[in-house]
PDB file of C-alpha atoms in Angstrom:
ATOM      1  CA  MET A   1       0.002   0.078  -0.038  1.00 47.00           C
ATOM      2  CA  ARG A   2       1.285   3.383  -1.006  1.00 48.00           C
ATOM      3  CA  SER A   3       1.460   5.692   2.092  1.00 51.00           C
ATOM      4  CA  ARG A   4       3.327   8.947   2.964  1.00 51.00           C
ATOM      5  CA  SER A   5       5.996   8.777   5.481  1.00 55.00           C
ATOM      6  CA  THR A   6       6.389  11.192   8.333  1.00 54.00           C
ATOM      7  CA  SER A   7       9.877  12.304   7.140  1.00 68.00           C
ATOM      8  CA  ASP A   8      11.074  15.999   7.472  1.00 83.00           C
ATOM      9  CA  PRO A   9       9.697  18.110   4.651  1.00 83.00           C
ATOM     10  CA  GLU A  10      13.190  19.740   4.319  1.00 90.00           C
ATOM     11  CA  SER A  11      14.938  16.324   3.967  1.00 92.00           C
ATOM     12  CA  THR A  12      12.375  15.374   1.259  1.00 95.00           C
ATOM     13  CA  ARG A  13      13.092  18.609  -0.454  1.00 97.00           C
ATOM     14  CA  GLU A  14      16.914  17.919  -0.303  1.00 96.00           C
ATOM     15  CA  PHE A  15      16.260  14.429  -1.652  1.00 97.00           C
ATOM     16  CA  ALA A  16      14.177  15.865  -4.512  1.00 98.00           C
ATOM     17  CA  ILE A  17      17.114  18.054  -5.265  1.00 98.00           C
ATOM     18  CA  GLU A  18      19.569  15.275  -5.368  1.00 97.00           C
ATOM     19  CA  ILE A  19      17.482  13.200  -7.734  1.00 98.00           C
ATOM     20  CA  ALA A  20      17.358  16.257 -10.163  1.00 98.00           C
ATOM     21  CA  ARG A  21      21.156  16.605  -9.915  1.00 97.00           C
ATOM     22  CA  THR A  22      21.520  12.758 -10.410  1.00 97.00           C
ATOM     23  CA  LEU A  23      19.401  13.024 -13.685  1.00 98.00           C
ATOM     24  CA  SER A  24      21.479  15.717 -14.947  1.00 96.00           C
ATOM     25  CA  ASP A  25      24.761  14.055 -14.024  1.00 95.00           C
ATOM     26  CA  SER A  26      23.292  10.936 -15.936  1.00 96.00           C
ATOM     27  CA  LYS A  27      23.108  13.154 -19.104  1.00 96.00           C
ATOM     28  CA  CYS A  28      19.318  13.624 -18.932  1.00 97.00           C
ATOM     29  CA  THR A  29      18.261  17.050 -20.382  1.00 97.00           C
ATOM     30  CA  GLU A  30      15.555  19.581 -19.433  1.00 97.00           C
ATOM     31  CA  VAL A  31      15.512  18.567 -15.873  1.00 98.00           C
ATOM     32  CA  VAL A  32      12.721  20.295 -13.968  1.00 98.00           C
ATOM     33  CA  LEU A  33      11.886  19.996 -10.260  1.00 98.00           C
ATOM     34  CA  LEU A  34       8.463  21.029  -9.040  1.00 98.00           C
ATOM     35  CA  ASP A  35       7.122  21.503  -5.546  1.00 98.00           C
ATOM     36  CA  VAL A  36       3.635  20.385  -5.574  1.00 97.00           C
ATOM     37  CA  ARG A  37       3.125  20.190  -1.967  1.00 95.00           C
ATOM     38  CA  GLY A  38      -0.551  21.278  -0.987  1.00 92.00           C
ATOM     39  CA  ARG A  39      -1.381  21.055  -4.669  1.00 92.00           C
ATOM     40  CA  SER A  40      -1.076  17.213  -5.186  1.00 91.00           C
ATOM     41  CA  GLN A  41      -2.511  14.376  -3.253  1.00 90.00           C
ATOM     42  CA  VAL A  42      -0.176  11.918  -4.872  1.00 91.00           C
ATOM     43  CA  CYS A  43       3.228  13.401  -4.008  1.00 95.00           C
ATOM     44  CA  ASP A  44       5.145  16.503  -2.692  1.00 96.00           C
ATOM     45  CA  PHE A  45       7.796  16.774  -5.533  1.00 98.00           C
ATOM     46  CA  VAL A  46       7.760  15.892  -9.335  1.00 98.00           C
ATOM     47  CA  VAL A  47      10.986  15.625 -11.232  1.00 99.00           C
ATOM     48  CA  ILE A  48      10.678  15.541 -14.928  1.00 98.00           C
ATOM     49  CA  ALA A  49      13.577  14.880 -17.261  1.00 98.00           C
ATOM     50  CA  SER A  50      14.335  13.856 -20.874  1.00 98.00           C
ATOM     51  CA  GLY A  51      16.581  10.984 -21.895  1.00 96.00           C
ATOM     52  CA  THR A  52      18.478  10.601 -25.046  1.00 93.00           C
ATOM     53  CA  SER A  53      17.797   6.955 -25.472  1.00 93.00           C
ATOM     54  CA  GLN A  54      16.231   3.921 -23.708  1.00 91.00           C
ATOM     55  CA  ARG A  55      19.407   2.566 -22.466  1.00 92.00           C
ATOM     56  CA  GLN A  56      20.441   6.006 -21.122  1.00 95.00           C
ATOM     57  CA  MET A  57      16.937   6.406 -19.589  1.00 95.00           C
ATOM     58  CA  ARG A  58      17.185   3.021 -17.850  1.00 94.00           C
ATOM     59  CA  ALA A  59      20.783   3.682 -16.514  1.00 95.00           C
ATOM     60  CA  ALA A  60      19.659   7.269 -15.349  1.00 97.00           C
ATOM     61  CA  ALA A  61      16.543   5.531 -13.419  1.00 96.00           C
ATOM     62  CA  GLN A  62      19.052   2.996 -12.003  1.00 96.00           C
ATOM     63  CA  ASP A  63      21.274   5.883 -10.702  1.00 97.00           C
ATOM     64  CA  VAL A  64      18.146   7.362  -9.031  1.00 97.00           C
ATOM     65  CA  GLU A  65      17.277   4.129  -7.446  1.00 96.00           C
ATOM     66  CA  ASP A  66      20.822   3.669  -6.123  1.00 96.00           C
ATOM     67  CA  LEU A  67      20.667   7.275  -4.807  1.00 96.00           C
ATOM     68  CA  GLY A  68      17.613   6.206  -2.933  1.00 96.00           C
ATOM     69  CA  LYS A  69      19.060   3.016  -1.448  1.00 95.00           C
ATOM     70  CA  SER A  70      22.151   4.791  -0.422  1.00 95.00           C
ATOM     71  CA  ARG A  71      19.836   7.091   1.797  1.00 93.00           C
ATOM     72  CA  GLY A  72      17.990   4.069   2.968  1.00 93.00           C
ATOM     73  CA  GLN A  73      14.867   5.242   0.771  1.00 92.00           C
ATOM     74  CA  HIS A  74      14.016   2.348  -1.533  1.00 92.00           C
ATOM     75  CA  PRO A  75      11.666   3.195  -4.287  1.00 93.00           C
ATOM     76  CA  PHE A  76       8.088   2.169  -3.861  1.00 93.00           C
ATOM     77  CA  ARG A  77       7.808   1.256  -7.535  1.00 91.00           C
ATOM     78  CA  THR A  78       9.653   1.590 -10.707  1.00 90.00           C
ATOM     79  CA  SER A  79       7.918   1.098 -13.937  1.00 88.00           C
ATOM     80  CA  ALA A  80       9.837   0.373 -17.014  1.00 73.00           C
ATOM     81  CA  ASP A  81      10.572  -2.142 -19.522  1.00 70.00           C
ATOM     82  CA  ASP A  82      12.864  -2.787 -22.486  1.00 70.00           C
ATOM     83  CA  SER A  83      10.878  -0.566 -24.788  1.00 76.00           C
ATOM     84  CA  SER A  84       9.947   2.252 -22.319  1.00 83.00           C
ATOM     85  CA  THR A  85       9.673   5.561 -23.487  1.00 92.00           C
ATOM     86  CA  TRP A  86       8.489   6.894 -20.121  1.00 94.00           C
ATOM     87  CA  ILE A  87      10.134   5.628 -16.918  1.00 96.00           C
ATOM     88  CA  VAL A  88       8.660   6.437 -13.387  1.00 96.00           C
ATOM     89  CA  VAL A  89      10.711   6.063 -10.163  1.00 97.00           C
ATOM     90  CA  ASP A  90       8.189   6.472  -7.472  1.00 97.00           C
ATOM     91  CA  PHE A  91       9.563   7.221  -3.896  1.00 97.00           C
ATOM     92  CA  VAL A  92       5.931   8.117  -2.845  1.00 95.00           C
ATOM     93  CA  GLU A  93       6.741  11.775  -1.662  1.00 96.00           C
ATOM     94  CA  ILE A  94       8.869  12.247  -4.711  1.00 98.00           C
ATOM     95  CA  VAL A  95       8.026  10.786  -8.177  1.00 98.00           C
ATOM     96  CA  ALA A  96      10.686  11.092 -11.018  1.00 98.00           C
ATOM     97  CA  HIS A  97       9.507  10.873 -14.547  1.00 97.00           C
ATOM     98  CA  LEU A  98      12.164  10.097 -17.361  1.00 97.00           C
ATOM     99  CA  PHE A  99      10.766  10.648 -20.841  1.00 96.00           C
ATOM    100  CA  GLU A 100      12.047  10.288 -24.555  1.00 95.00           C
ATOM    101  CA  PRO A 101      11.471  13.834 -25.816  1.00 95.00           C
ATOM    102  CA  ASP A 102       8.460  13.196 -27.915  1.00 94.00           C
ATOM    103  CA  GLN A 103       6.555  11.408 -25.117  1.00 94.00           C
ATOM    104  CA  ARG A 104       7.287  14.324 -22.797  1.00 96.00           C
ATOM    105  CA  LEU A 105       5.765  16.654 -25.282  1.00 96.00           C
ATOM    106  CA  TYR A 106       2.681  14.351 -25.685  1.00 95.00           C
ATOM    107  CA  TYR A 107       2.009  13.950 -21.863  1.00 94.00           C
ATOM    108  CA  ASP A 108       3.041  17.504 -20.943  1.00 96.00           C
ATOM    109  CA  LEU A 109       3.443  16.865 -17.255  1.00 95.00           C
ATOM    110  CA  GLU A 110       4.625  20.412 -16.797  1.00 94.00           C
ATOM    111  CA  LEU A 111       1.124  21.620 -17.654  1.00 94.00           C
ATOM    112  CA  LEU A 112      -0.501  19.053 -15.495  1.00 93.00           C
ATOM    113  CA  HIS A 113       1.455  20.484 -12.628  1.00 93.00           C
ATOM    114  CA  ALA A 114       1.523  24.107 -13.749  1.00 93.00           C
ATOM    115  CA  ASP A 115       0.546  25.346 -10.281  1.00 94.00           C
ATOM    116  CA  GLY A 116       3.651  23.645  -8.992  1.00 95.00           C
ATOM    117  CA  ARG A 117       6.489  25.795  -7.912  1.00 96.00           C
ATOM    118  CA  ARG A 118       9.949  25.298  -9.761  1.00 97.00           C
ATOM    119  CA  VAL A 119      12.720  24.501  -7.535  1.00 97.00           C
ATOM    120  CA  ASP A 120      16.324  25.570  -8.422  1.00 96.00           C
ATOM    121  CA  TRP A 121      18.190  22.296  -8.115  1.00 96.00           C
ATOM    122  CA  ARG A 122      21.315  23.267  -9.904  1.00 92.00           C
ATOM    123  CA  ARG A 123      24.571  23.090  -7.906  1.00 85.00           C
ATOM    124  CA  PRO A 124      26.308  26.269  -6.829  1.00 82.00           C
ATOM    125  CA  GLU A 125      28.970  27.371  -9.414  1.00 79.00           C
ATOM    126  CA  GLY A 126      32.180  25.666  -8.770  1.00 73.00           C
ATOM    127  CA  GLU A 127      30.835  22.652  -6.905  1.00 75.00           C
ATOM    128  CA  ALA A 128      31.725  19.446  -8.720  1.00 71.00           C
ATOM    129  CA  PRO A 129      29.203  16.680  -8.985  1.00 71.00           C
ATOM    130  CA  PRO A 130      29.843  13.589  -7.085  1.00 70.00           C
ATOM    131  CA  ALA A 131      31.106  10.540  -9.206  1.00 64.00           C
ATOM    132  CA  LEU A 132      28.375   8.177 -10.179  1.00 53.00           C
ATOM    133  CA  ARG A 133      28.828   4.981  -8.349  1.00 50.00           C
ATOM    134  CA  ARG A 134      27.648   2.935 -11.168  1.00 52.00           C
ATOM    135  CA  PRO A 135      30.021   0.372 -12.532  1.00 50.00           C
ATOM    136  CA  ARG A 136      30.816   0.708 -16.247  1.00 45.00           C
ATOM    137  CA  SER A 137      29.131  -2.645 -17.029  1.00 45.00           C
ATOM    138  CA  ALA A 138      25.851  -1.572 -15.619  1.00 47.00           C
ATOM    139  CA  ALA A 139      25.732   1.665 -17.798  1.00 47.00           C
ATOM    140  CA  THR A 140      26.488  -0.123 -21.033  1.00 45.00           C
ATOM    141  CA  GLY A 141      24.546  -3.385 -20.128  1.00 47.00           C
ATOM    142  CA  GLY A 142      27.599  -5.311 -21.028  1.00 44.00           C
ATOM    143  CA  GLU A 143      30.454  -7.059 -18.953  1.00 41.00           C
ATOM    144  CA  GLU A 144      33.617  -5.305 -17.897  1.00 36.00           C
TER     145      GLU A 144
END
């Protein structure tokens, strides 16, 4: 059953920012983070990003899952298959959507959540991104 946790709202916001940064670090484009607290009954934050290929999107989704696990926050659900053009990683309070660009335009979640507040997730200038912990074989789908 899907239920909201009682976690600190600020730590949820920080986790949402980390998810957006991870997607950017994973080469997703047009990353948007929306604060929909008080506006959505489904979640508190929505992260939307575009991928460049199905393989890249799956790797980026895995990076987001790994980030959650490193924080002790396992995803409630991840929906994707080998031919996905839309991948959802659901942490209940935060839902990340990865789209192929045409699908993103078609579903237009930014319009659906137009009343959400945009959150600046970008790192301060000069702050380097952490190295992704994913081994090369996981990114390429092959063996090292």
